Short mmCIF file of C-alpha atoms in Angstrom, two decimals:
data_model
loop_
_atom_site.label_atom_id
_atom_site.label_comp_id
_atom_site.label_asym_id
_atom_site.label_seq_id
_atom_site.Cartn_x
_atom_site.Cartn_y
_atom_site.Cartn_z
CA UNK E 1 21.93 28.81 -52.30
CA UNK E 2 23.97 31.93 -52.51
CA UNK E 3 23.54 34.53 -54.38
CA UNK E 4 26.27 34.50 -56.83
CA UNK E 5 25.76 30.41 -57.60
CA UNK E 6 22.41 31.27 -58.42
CA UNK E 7 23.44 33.98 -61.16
CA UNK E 8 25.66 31.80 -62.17
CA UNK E 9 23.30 28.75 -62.80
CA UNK E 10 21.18 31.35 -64.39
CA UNK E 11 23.31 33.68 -66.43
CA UNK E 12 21.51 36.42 -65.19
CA UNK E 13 23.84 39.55 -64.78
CA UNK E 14 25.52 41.40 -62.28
CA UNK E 15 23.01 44.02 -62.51
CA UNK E 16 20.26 42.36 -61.74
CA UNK E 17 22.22 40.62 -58.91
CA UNK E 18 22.07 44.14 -57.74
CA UNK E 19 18.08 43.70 -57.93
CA UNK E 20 17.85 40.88 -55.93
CA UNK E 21 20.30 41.15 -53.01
CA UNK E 22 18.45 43.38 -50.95
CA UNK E 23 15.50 40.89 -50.55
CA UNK E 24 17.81 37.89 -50.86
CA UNK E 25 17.45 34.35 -48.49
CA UNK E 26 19.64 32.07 -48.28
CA UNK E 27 17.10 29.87 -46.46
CA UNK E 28 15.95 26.23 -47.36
CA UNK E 29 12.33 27.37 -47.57
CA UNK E 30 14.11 29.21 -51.37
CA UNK E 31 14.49 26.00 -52.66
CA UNK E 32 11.52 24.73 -51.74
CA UNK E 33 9.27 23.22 -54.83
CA UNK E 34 6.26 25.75 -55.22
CA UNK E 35 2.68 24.32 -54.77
CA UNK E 36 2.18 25.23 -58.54
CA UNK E 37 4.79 23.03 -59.93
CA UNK E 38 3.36 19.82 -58.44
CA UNK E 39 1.18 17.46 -60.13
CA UNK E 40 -2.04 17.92 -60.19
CA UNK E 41 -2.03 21.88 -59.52
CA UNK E 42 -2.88 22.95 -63.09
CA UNK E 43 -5.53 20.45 -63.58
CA UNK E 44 -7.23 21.81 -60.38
CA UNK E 45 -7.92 25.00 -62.19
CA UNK E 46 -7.41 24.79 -66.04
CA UNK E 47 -10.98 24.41 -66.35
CA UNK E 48 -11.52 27.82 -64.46
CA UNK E 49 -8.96 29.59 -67.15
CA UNK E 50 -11.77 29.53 -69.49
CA UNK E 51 -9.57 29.53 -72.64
CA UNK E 52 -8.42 26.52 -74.18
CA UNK E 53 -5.55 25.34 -73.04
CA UNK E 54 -3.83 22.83 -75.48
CA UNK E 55 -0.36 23.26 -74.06
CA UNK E 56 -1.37 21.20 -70.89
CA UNK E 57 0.72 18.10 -71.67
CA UNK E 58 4.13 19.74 -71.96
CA UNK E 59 3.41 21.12 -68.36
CA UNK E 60 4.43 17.55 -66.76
CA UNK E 61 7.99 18.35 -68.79
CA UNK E 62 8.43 21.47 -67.39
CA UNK E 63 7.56 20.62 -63.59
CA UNK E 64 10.18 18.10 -63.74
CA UNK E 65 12.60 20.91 -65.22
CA UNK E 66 11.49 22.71 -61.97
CA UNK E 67 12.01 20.52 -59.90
CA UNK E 68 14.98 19.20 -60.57
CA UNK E 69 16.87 22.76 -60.86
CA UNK E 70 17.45 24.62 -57.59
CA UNK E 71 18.00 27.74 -59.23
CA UNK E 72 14.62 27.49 -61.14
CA UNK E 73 12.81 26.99 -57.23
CA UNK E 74 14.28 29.66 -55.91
CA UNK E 75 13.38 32.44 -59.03
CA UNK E 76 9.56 30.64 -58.87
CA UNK E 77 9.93 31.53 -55.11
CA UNK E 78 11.45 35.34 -55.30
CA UNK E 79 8.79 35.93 -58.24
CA UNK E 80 5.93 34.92 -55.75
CA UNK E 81 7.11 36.83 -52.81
CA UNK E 82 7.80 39.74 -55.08
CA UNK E 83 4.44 39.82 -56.67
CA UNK E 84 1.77 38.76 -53.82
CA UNK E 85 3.87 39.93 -50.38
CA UNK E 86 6.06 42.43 -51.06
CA UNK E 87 4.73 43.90 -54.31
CA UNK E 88 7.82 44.76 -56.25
CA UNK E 89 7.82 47.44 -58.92
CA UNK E 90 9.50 46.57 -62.15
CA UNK E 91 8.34 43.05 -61.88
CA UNK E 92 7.79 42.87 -65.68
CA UNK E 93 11.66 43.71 -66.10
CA UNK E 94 12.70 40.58 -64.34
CA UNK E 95 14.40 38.20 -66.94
CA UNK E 96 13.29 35.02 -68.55
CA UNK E 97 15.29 32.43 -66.98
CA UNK E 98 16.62 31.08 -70.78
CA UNK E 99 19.54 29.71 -69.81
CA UNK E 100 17.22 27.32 -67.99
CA UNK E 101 14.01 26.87 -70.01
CA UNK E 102 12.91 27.04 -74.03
CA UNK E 103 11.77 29.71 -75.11
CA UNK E 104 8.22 27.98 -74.74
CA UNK E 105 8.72 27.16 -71.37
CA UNK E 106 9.71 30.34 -69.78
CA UNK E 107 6.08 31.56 -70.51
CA UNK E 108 4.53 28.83 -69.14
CA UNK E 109 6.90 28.81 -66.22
CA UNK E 110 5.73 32.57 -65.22
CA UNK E 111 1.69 31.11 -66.21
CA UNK E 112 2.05 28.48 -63.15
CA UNK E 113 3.28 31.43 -61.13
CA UNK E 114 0.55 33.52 -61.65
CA UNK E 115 -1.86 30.84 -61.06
CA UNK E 116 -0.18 30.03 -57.55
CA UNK E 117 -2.12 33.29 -56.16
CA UNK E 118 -5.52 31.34 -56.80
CA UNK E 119 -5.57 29.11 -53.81
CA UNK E 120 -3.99 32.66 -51.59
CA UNK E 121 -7.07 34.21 -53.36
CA UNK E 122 -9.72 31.50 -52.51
CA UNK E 123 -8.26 31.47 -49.00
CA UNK E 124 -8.72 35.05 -48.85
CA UNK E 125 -12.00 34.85 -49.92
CA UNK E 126 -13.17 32.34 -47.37
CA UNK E 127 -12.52 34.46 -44.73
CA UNK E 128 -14.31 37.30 -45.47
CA UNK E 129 -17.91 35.04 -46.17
CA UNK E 130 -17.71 34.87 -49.84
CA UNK E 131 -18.98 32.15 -51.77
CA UNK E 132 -16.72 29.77 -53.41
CA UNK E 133 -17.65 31.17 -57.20
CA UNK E 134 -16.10 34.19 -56.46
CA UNK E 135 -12.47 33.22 -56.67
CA UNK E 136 -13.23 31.59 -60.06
CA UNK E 137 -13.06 35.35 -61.38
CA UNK E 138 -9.29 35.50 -61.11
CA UNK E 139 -8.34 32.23 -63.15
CA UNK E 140 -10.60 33.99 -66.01
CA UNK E 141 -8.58 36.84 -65.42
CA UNK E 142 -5.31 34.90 -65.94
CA UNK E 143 -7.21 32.94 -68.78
CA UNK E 144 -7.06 36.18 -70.35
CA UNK E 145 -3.47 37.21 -69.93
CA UNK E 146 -2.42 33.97 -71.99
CA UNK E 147 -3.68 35.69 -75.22
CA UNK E 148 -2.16 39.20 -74.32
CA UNK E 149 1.33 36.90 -73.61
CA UNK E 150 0.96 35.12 -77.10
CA UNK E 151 0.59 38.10 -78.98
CA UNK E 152 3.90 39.51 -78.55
CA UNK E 153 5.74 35.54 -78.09
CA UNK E 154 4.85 33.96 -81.45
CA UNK E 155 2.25 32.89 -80.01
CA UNK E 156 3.58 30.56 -77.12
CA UNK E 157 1.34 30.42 -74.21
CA UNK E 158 2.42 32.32 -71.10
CA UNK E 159 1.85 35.38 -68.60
CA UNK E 160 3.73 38.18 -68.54
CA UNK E 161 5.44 39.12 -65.46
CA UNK E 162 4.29 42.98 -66.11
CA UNK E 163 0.53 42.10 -64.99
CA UNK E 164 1.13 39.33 -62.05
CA UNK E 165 0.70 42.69 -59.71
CA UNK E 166 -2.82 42.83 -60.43
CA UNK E 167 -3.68 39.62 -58.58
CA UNK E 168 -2.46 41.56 -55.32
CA UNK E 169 -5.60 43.20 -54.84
CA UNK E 170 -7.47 39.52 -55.56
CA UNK E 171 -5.70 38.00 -52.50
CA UNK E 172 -5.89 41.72 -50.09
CA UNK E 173 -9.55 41.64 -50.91
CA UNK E 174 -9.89 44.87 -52.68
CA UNK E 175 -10.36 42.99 -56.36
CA UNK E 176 -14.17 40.76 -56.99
CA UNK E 177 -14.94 40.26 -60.52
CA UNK E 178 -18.91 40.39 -60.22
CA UNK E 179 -20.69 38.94 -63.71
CA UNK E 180 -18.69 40.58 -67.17
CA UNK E 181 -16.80 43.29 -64.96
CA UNK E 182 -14.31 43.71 -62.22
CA UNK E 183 -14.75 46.16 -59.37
CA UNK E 184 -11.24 47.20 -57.57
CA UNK E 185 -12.57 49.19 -54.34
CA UNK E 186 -11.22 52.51 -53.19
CA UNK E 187 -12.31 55.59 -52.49
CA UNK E 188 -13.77 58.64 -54.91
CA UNK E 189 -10.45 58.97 -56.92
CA UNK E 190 -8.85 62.12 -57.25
CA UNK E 191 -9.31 62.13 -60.99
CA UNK E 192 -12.94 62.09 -60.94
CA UNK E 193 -14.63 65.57 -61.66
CA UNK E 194 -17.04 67.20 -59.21
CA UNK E 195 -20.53 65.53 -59.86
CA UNK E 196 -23.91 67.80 -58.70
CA UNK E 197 -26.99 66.43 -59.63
CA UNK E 198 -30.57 68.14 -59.85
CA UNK E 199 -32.48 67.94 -56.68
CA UNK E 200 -35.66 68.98 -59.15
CA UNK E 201 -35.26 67.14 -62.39
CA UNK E 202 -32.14 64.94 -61.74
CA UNK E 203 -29.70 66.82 -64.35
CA UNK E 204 -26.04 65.39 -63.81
CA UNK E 205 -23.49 67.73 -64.14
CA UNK E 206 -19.78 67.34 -64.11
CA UNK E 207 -17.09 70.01 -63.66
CA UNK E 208 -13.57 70.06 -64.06
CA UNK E 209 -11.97 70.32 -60.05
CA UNK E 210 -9.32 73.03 -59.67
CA UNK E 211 -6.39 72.96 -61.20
CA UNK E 212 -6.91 70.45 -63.78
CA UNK E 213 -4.95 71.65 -66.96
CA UNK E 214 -6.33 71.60 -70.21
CA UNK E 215 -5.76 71.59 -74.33
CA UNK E 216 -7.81 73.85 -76.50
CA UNK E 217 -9.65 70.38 -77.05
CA UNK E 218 -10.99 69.84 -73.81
CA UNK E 219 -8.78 67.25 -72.91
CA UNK E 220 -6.61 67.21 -69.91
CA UNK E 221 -2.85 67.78 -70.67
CA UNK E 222 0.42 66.05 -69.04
CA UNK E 223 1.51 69.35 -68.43
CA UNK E 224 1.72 73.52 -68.23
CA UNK E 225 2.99 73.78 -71.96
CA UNK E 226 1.61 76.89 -74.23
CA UNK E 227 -1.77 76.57 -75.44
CA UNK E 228 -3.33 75.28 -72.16
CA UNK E 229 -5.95 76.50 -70.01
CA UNK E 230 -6.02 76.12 -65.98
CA UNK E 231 -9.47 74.94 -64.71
CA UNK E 232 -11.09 76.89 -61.40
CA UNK E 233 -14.20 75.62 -59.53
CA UNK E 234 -15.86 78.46 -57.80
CA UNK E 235 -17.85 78.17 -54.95
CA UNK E 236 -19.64 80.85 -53.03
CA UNK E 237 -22.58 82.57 -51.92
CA UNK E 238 -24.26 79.01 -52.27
CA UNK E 239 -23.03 78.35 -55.59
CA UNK E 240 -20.46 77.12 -57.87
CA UNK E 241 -19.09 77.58 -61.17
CA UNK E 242 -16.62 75.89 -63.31
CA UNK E 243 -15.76 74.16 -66.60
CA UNK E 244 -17.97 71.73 -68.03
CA UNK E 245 -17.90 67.92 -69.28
CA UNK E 246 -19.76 66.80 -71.94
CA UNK E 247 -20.71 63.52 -71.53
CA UNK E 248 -20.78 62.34 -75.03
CA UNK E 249 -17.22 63.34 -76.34
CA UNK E 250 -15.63 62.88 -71.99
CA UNK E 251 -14.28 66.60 -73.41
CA UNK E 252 -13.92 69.44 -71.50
CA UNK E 253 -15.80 72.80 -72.51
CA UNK E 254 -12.88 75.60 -71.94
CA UNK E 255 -14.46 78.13 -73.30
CA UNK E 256 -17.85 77.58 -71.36
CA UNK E 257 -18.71 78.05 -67.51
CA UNK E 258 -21.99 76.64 -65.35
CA UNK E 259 -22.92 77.95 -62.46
CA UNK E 260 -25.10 75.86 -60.33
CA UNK E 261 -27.07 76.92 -57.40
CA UNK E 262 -26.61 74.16 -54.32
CA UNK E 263 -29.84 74.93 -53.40
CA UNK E 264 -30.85 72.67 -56.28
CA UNK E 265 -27.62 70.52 -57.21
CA UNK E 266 -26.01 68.41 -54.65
CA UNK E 267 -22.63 67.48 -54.54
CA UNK E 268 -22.76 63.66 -55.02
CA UNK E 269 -19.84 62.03 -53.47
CA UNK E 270 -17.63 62.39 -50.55
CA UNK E 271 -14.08 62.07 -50.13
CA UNK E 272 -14.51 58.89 -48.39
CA UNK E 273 -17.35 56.86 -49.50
CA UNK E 274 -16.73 53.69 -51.91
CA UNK E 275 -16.69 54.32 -55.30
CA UNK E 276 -14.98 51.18 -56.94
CA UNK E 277 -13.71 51.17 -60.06
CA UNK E 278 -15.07 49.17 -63.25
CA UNK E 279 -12.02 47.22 -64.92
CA UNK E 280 -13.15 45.20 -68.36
CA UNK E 281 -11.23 41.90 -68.23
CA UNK E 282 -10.41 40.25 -71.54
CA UNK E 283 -12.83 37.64 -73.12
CA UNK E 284 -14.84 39.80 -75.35
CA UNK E 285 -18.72 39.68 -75.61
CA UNK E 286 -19.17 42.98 -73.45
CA UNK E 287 -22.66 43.58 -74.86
CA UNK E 288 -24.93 46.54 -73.35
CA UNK E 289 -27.16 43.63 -71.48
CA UNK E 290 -23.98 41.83 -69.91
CA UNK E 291 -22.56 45.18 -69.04
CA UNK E 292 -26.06 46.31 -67.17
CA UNK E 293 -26.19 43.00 -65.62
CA UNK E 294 -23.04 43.54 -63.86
CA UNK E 295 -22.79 46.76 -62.83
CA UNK E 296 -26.40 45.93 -61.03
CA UNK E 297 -24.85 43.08 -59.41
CA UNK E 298 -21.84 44.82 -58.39
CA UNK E 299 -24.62 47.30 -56.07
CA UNK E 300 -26.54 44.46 -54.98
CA UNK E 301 -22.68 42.49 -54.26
CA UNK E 302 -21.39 45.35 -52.08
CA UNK E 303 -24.85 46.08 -50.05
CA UNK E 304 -24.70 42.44 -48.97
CA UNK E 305 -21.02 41.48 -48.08
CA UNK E 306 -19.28 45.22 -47.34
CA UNK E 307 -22.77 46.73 -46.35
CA UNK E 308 -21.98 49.49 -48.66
CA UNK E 309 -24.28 51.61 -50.31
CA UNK E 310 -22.42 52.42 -53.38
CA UNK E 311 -23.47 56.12 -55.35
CA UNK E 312 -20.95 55.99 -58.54
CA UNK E 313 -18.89 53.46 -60.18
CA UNK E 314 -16.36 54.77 -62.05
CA UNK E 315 -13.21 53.58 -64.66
CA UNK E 316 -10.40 55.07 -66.18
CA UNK E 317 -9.10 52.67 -69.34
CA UNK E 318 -7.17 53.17 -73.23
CA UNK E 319 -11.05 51.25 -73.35
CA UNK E 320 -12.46 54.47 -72.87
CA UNK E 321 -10.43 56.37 -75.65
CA UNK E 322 -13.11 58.93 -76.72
CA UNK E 323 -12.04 58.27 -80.68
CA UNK E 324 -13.67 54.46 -80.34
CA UNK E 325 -17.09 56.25 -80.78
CA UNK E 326 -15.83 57.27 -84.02
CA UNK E 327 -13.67 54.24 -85.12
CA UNK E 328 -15.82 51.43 -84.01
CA UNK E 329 -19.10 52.83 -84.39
CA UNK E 330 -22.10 50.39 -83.27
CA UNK E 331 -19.27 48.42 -81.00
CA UNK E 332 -20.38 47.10 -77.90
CA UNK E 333 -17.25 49.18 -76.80
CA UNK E 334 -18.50 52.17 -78.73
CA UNK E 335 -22.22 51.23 -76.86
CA UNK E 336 -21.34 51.09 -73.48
CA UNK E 337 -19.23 54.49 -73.95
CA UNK E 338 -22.94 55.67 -74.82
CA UNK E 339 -24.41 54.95 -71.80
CA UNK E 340 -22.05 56.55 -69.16
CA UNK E 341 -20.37 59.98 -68.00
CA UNK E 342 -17.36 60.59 -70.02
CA UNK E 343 -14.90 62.45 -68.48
CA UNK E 344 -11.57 63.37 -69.65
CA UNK E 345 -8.11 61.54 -68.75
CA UNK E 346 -4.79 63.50 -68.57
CA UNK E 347 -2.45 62.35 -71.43
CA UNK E 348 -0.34 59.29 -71.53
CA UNK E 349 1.74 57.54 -74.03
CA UNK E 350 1.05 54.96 -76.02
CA UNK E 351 -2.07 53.68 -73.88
CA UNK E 352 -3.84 50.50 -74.49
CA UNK E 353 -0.90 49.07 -76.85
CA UNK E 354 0.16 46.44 -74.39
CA UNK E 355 -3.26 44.94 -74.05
CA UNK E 356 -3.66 44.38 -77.85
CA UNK E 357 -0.14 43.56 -78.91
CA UNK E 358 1.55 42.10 -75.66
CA UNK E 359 3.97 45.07 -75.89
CA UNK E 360 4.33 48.67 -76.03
CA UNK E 361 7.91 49.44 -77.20
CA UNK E 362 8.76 50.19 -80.51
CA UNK E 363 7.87 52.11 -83.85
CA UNK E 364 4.29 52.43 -84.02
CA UNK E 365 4.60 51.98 -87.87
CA UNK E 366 5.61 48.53 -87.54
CA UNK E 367 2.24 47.31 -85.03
CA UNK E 368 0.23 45.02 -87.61
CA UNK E 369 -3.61 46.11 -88.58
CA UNK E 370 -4.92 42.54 -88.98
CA UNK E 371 -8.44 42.89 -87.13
CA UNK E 372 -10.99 45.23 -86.69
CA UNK E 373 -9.50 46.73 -83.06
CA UNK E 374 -5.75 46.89 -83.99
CA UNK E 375 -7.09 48.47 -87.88
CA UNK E 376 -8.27 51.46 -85.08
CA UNK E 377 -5.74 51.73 -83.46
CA UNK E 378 -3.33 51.89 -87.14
CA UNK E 379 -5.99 54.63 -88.53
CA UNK E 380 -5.90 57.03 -84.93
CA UNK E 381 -1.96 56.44 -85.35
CA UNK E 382 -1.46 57.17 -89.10
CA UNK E 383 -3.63 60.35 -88.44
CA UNK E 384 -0.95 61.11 -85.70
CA UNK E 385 -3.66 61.46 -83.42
CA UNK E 386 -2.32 60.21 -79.52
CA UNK E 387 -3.44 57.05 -78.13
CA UNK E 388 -5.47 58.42 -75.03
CA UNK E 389 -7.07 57.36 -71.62
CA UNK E 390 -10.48 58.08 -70.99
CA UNK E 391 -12.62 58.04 -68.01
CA UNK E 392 -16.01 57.86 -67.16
CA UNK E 393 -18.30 57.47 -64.19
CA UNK E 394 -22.10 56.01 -63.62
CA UNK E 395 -24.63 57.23 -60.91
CA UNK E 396 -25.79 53.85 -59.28
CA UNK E 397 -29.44 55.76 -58.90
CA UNK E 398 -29.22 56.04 -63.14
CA UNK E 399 -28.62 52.05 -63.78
CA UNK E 400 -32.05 51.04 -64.18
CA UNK E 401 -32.19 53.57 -67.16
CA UNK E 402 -29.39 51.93 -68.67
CA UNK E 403 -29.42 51.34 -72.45
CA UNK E 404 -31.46 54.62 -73.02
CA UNK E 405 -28.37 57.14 -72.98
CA UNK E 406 -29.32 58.73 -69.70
CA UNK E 407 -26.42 60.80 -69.41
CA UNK E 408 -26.74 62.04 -73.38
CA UNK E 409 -30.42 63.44 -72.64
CA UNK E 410 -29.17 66.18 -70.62
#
């Protein structure tokens, strides 16, 4: 098919022509019927989803849609090569194809998509030794996308196209869901602090690294504006000195400096070791046991496959918004934030909107307040207080003491 008969069977525009030409085919293998289209595909794996999934029987209507339309083939088959081999930014910009499909059906449509990485993933999975359980992480993963979807579609089932990236790092191997939590590997990231810890009575103590730029507040600011303070980390003559982090508010202290003497307090990570980091896929039920369970297993996960020795796990989420301690007091959000390292996140807009509402654009009057999490997020934006990141990290050598607020006994 060429280009132009397939914008015209679509009614995409011009401009998005423009998108696709670079990357364009016009091989057979475009028109081919994806795998997840066929009968027989869903069923394999709706049980895996985890979520109920009521709008199975119009999914026979829609793979005939598929299949009959050329145009629809070759969009299933530029979305897939786009999101799993060539990972293409500005996926979740692509249109619906409407022209094509209800309303409805274009959400579904993009679901089957995202679930055609799970047999890449379990094939990916095989050949590195891992047991077959392990791939059923990533269907609850897209289980959980269905409900972010709904809540910005009127509640139609679906998955949207902004997130399909995410199941990348599933198939490369860098993504394992382990128990409640997700673990993405890389190396110490550059916006951890510096981390010493007591040789003599096993103190942690964060610092802000040089450079970092920060409010009045202690947080970390976007950029050099008036009011800010520049952060410097010291070290000579066997010690260093910079700007504290208290754990318990992830705030910097601006107007305080620690000196430590490296006689005593070793630096804890290198540049290059592991140090994966803890994503909280939807589902709720994070309680402090669940939480403990799987950042144990996570250590116990990489020692035996990677033959890792992990030192720090660490996260960076809108989950980890230090005002949740305040708004959602006795949460198991609000209790797991009491039993790690905060550390603070430099400023972004808007953050965690999209994973409560399905969206992130408009007024921020007009988001509803109809359960407890989006009432907290209404009351921090009526107080026209920002919607923050937050970050946090745990010493793997400080797990068995979690639940006891190891970090807040300092």
């Amino acid at each position: 098919m060429l280009l132009a008969e397939f914008i015209r069977r679509t009614g995409f525009t011009p401009e998005f022509a423009d998108t696709l030409s670079s990357n364009w085919q016009e091989a057979a293998a475009m028109e081919a019927l994806p795998e997840c289209f066929t009968d027989g595909f869903f069923e394999r794996y709706a049980e895996k989803l985890a979520v109920p999934t009521p709008f199975a029987p119009e999914l026979p209507e829609l793979n005939a849609r598929v299949a009959a339309e050329p145009a629809l083939r070759v969009y299933a088959n530029l979305i897939i090569d786009a999101a799993f081999r060539r990972d293409e930014p500005g996926l979740g910009k692509w249109p619906a194809p409407e022209k094509l499909l209800t309303r409805r059906q274009c959400g579904l449509f993009q679901l089957l998509m995202a679930m055609s990485a799970l047999p890449l993933i379990a094939a990916s999975y095989r050949q590195i030794g891992l047991p077959p359980e392990y791939a059923d992480g990533p269907a609850k993963w897209i289980g959980g996308t269905i409900a972010i979807y709904a809540a910005a579609h009127d509640g139609n089932p679906g998955h949207d196209l902004q997130q399909i990236h995410w199941l990348k790092h599933y198939i490369e191997n860098r993504l394992f869901r382990v128990g409640r939590f997700e673990f993405l590997v890389h190396c110490a990231p550059e916006w951890l602090p510096a981390i010493y810890r007591s040789r003599k009575s096993g103190r942690t103590v964060a610092l802000c690294r040089d450079g970092w730029v920060l409010t009045q507040e202690g947080f970390r600011a976007r950029s050099r504006a008036a009011g800010i303070q520049i952060a410097h980390l010291d070290e000579m003559d066997g010690k260093v000195t910079g700007i504290p982090i208290n754990p318990a508010t992830g705030r910097a202290e601006p107007e305080q400096r620690e000196t430590l003497d490296l006689t005593e307090y070793a630096p804890m990570l290198s540049a290059h070791e592991w140090v994966p980091s803890l994503h909280i896929p939807g589902g709720g039920g994070m309680t402090p046991e669940l939480a403990k369970e799987s950042l144990c297993r996570a250590v116990e996960f990489f020692r035996r496959y990677f033959h890792k020795e992990l030192h720090a796990i660490c996260c960076e989420s809108w989950i980890l918004n230090p005002d949740w301690m305040e708004e959602l007091p006795g949460s198991n959000l609000a209790r797991f934030m009491e039993e790690v390292y905060l550390t603070p996140m430099p400023e972004v807009d808007r953050a965690g909107l999209f994973f409560v509402y399905g969206r992130s654009e408009g007024k921020l009057s007009e988001y509803p307040a109809d359960n407890s999490l989006r009432r907290a997020f209404r009351r921090i934006i009526d107080a026209g207080r920002p919607l923050r990141m937050g970050g946090m990290f745990i010493l793997t050598a400080d797990l068995d003491r979690f639940g006891t607020g190891t970090y807040r006994n300092r």
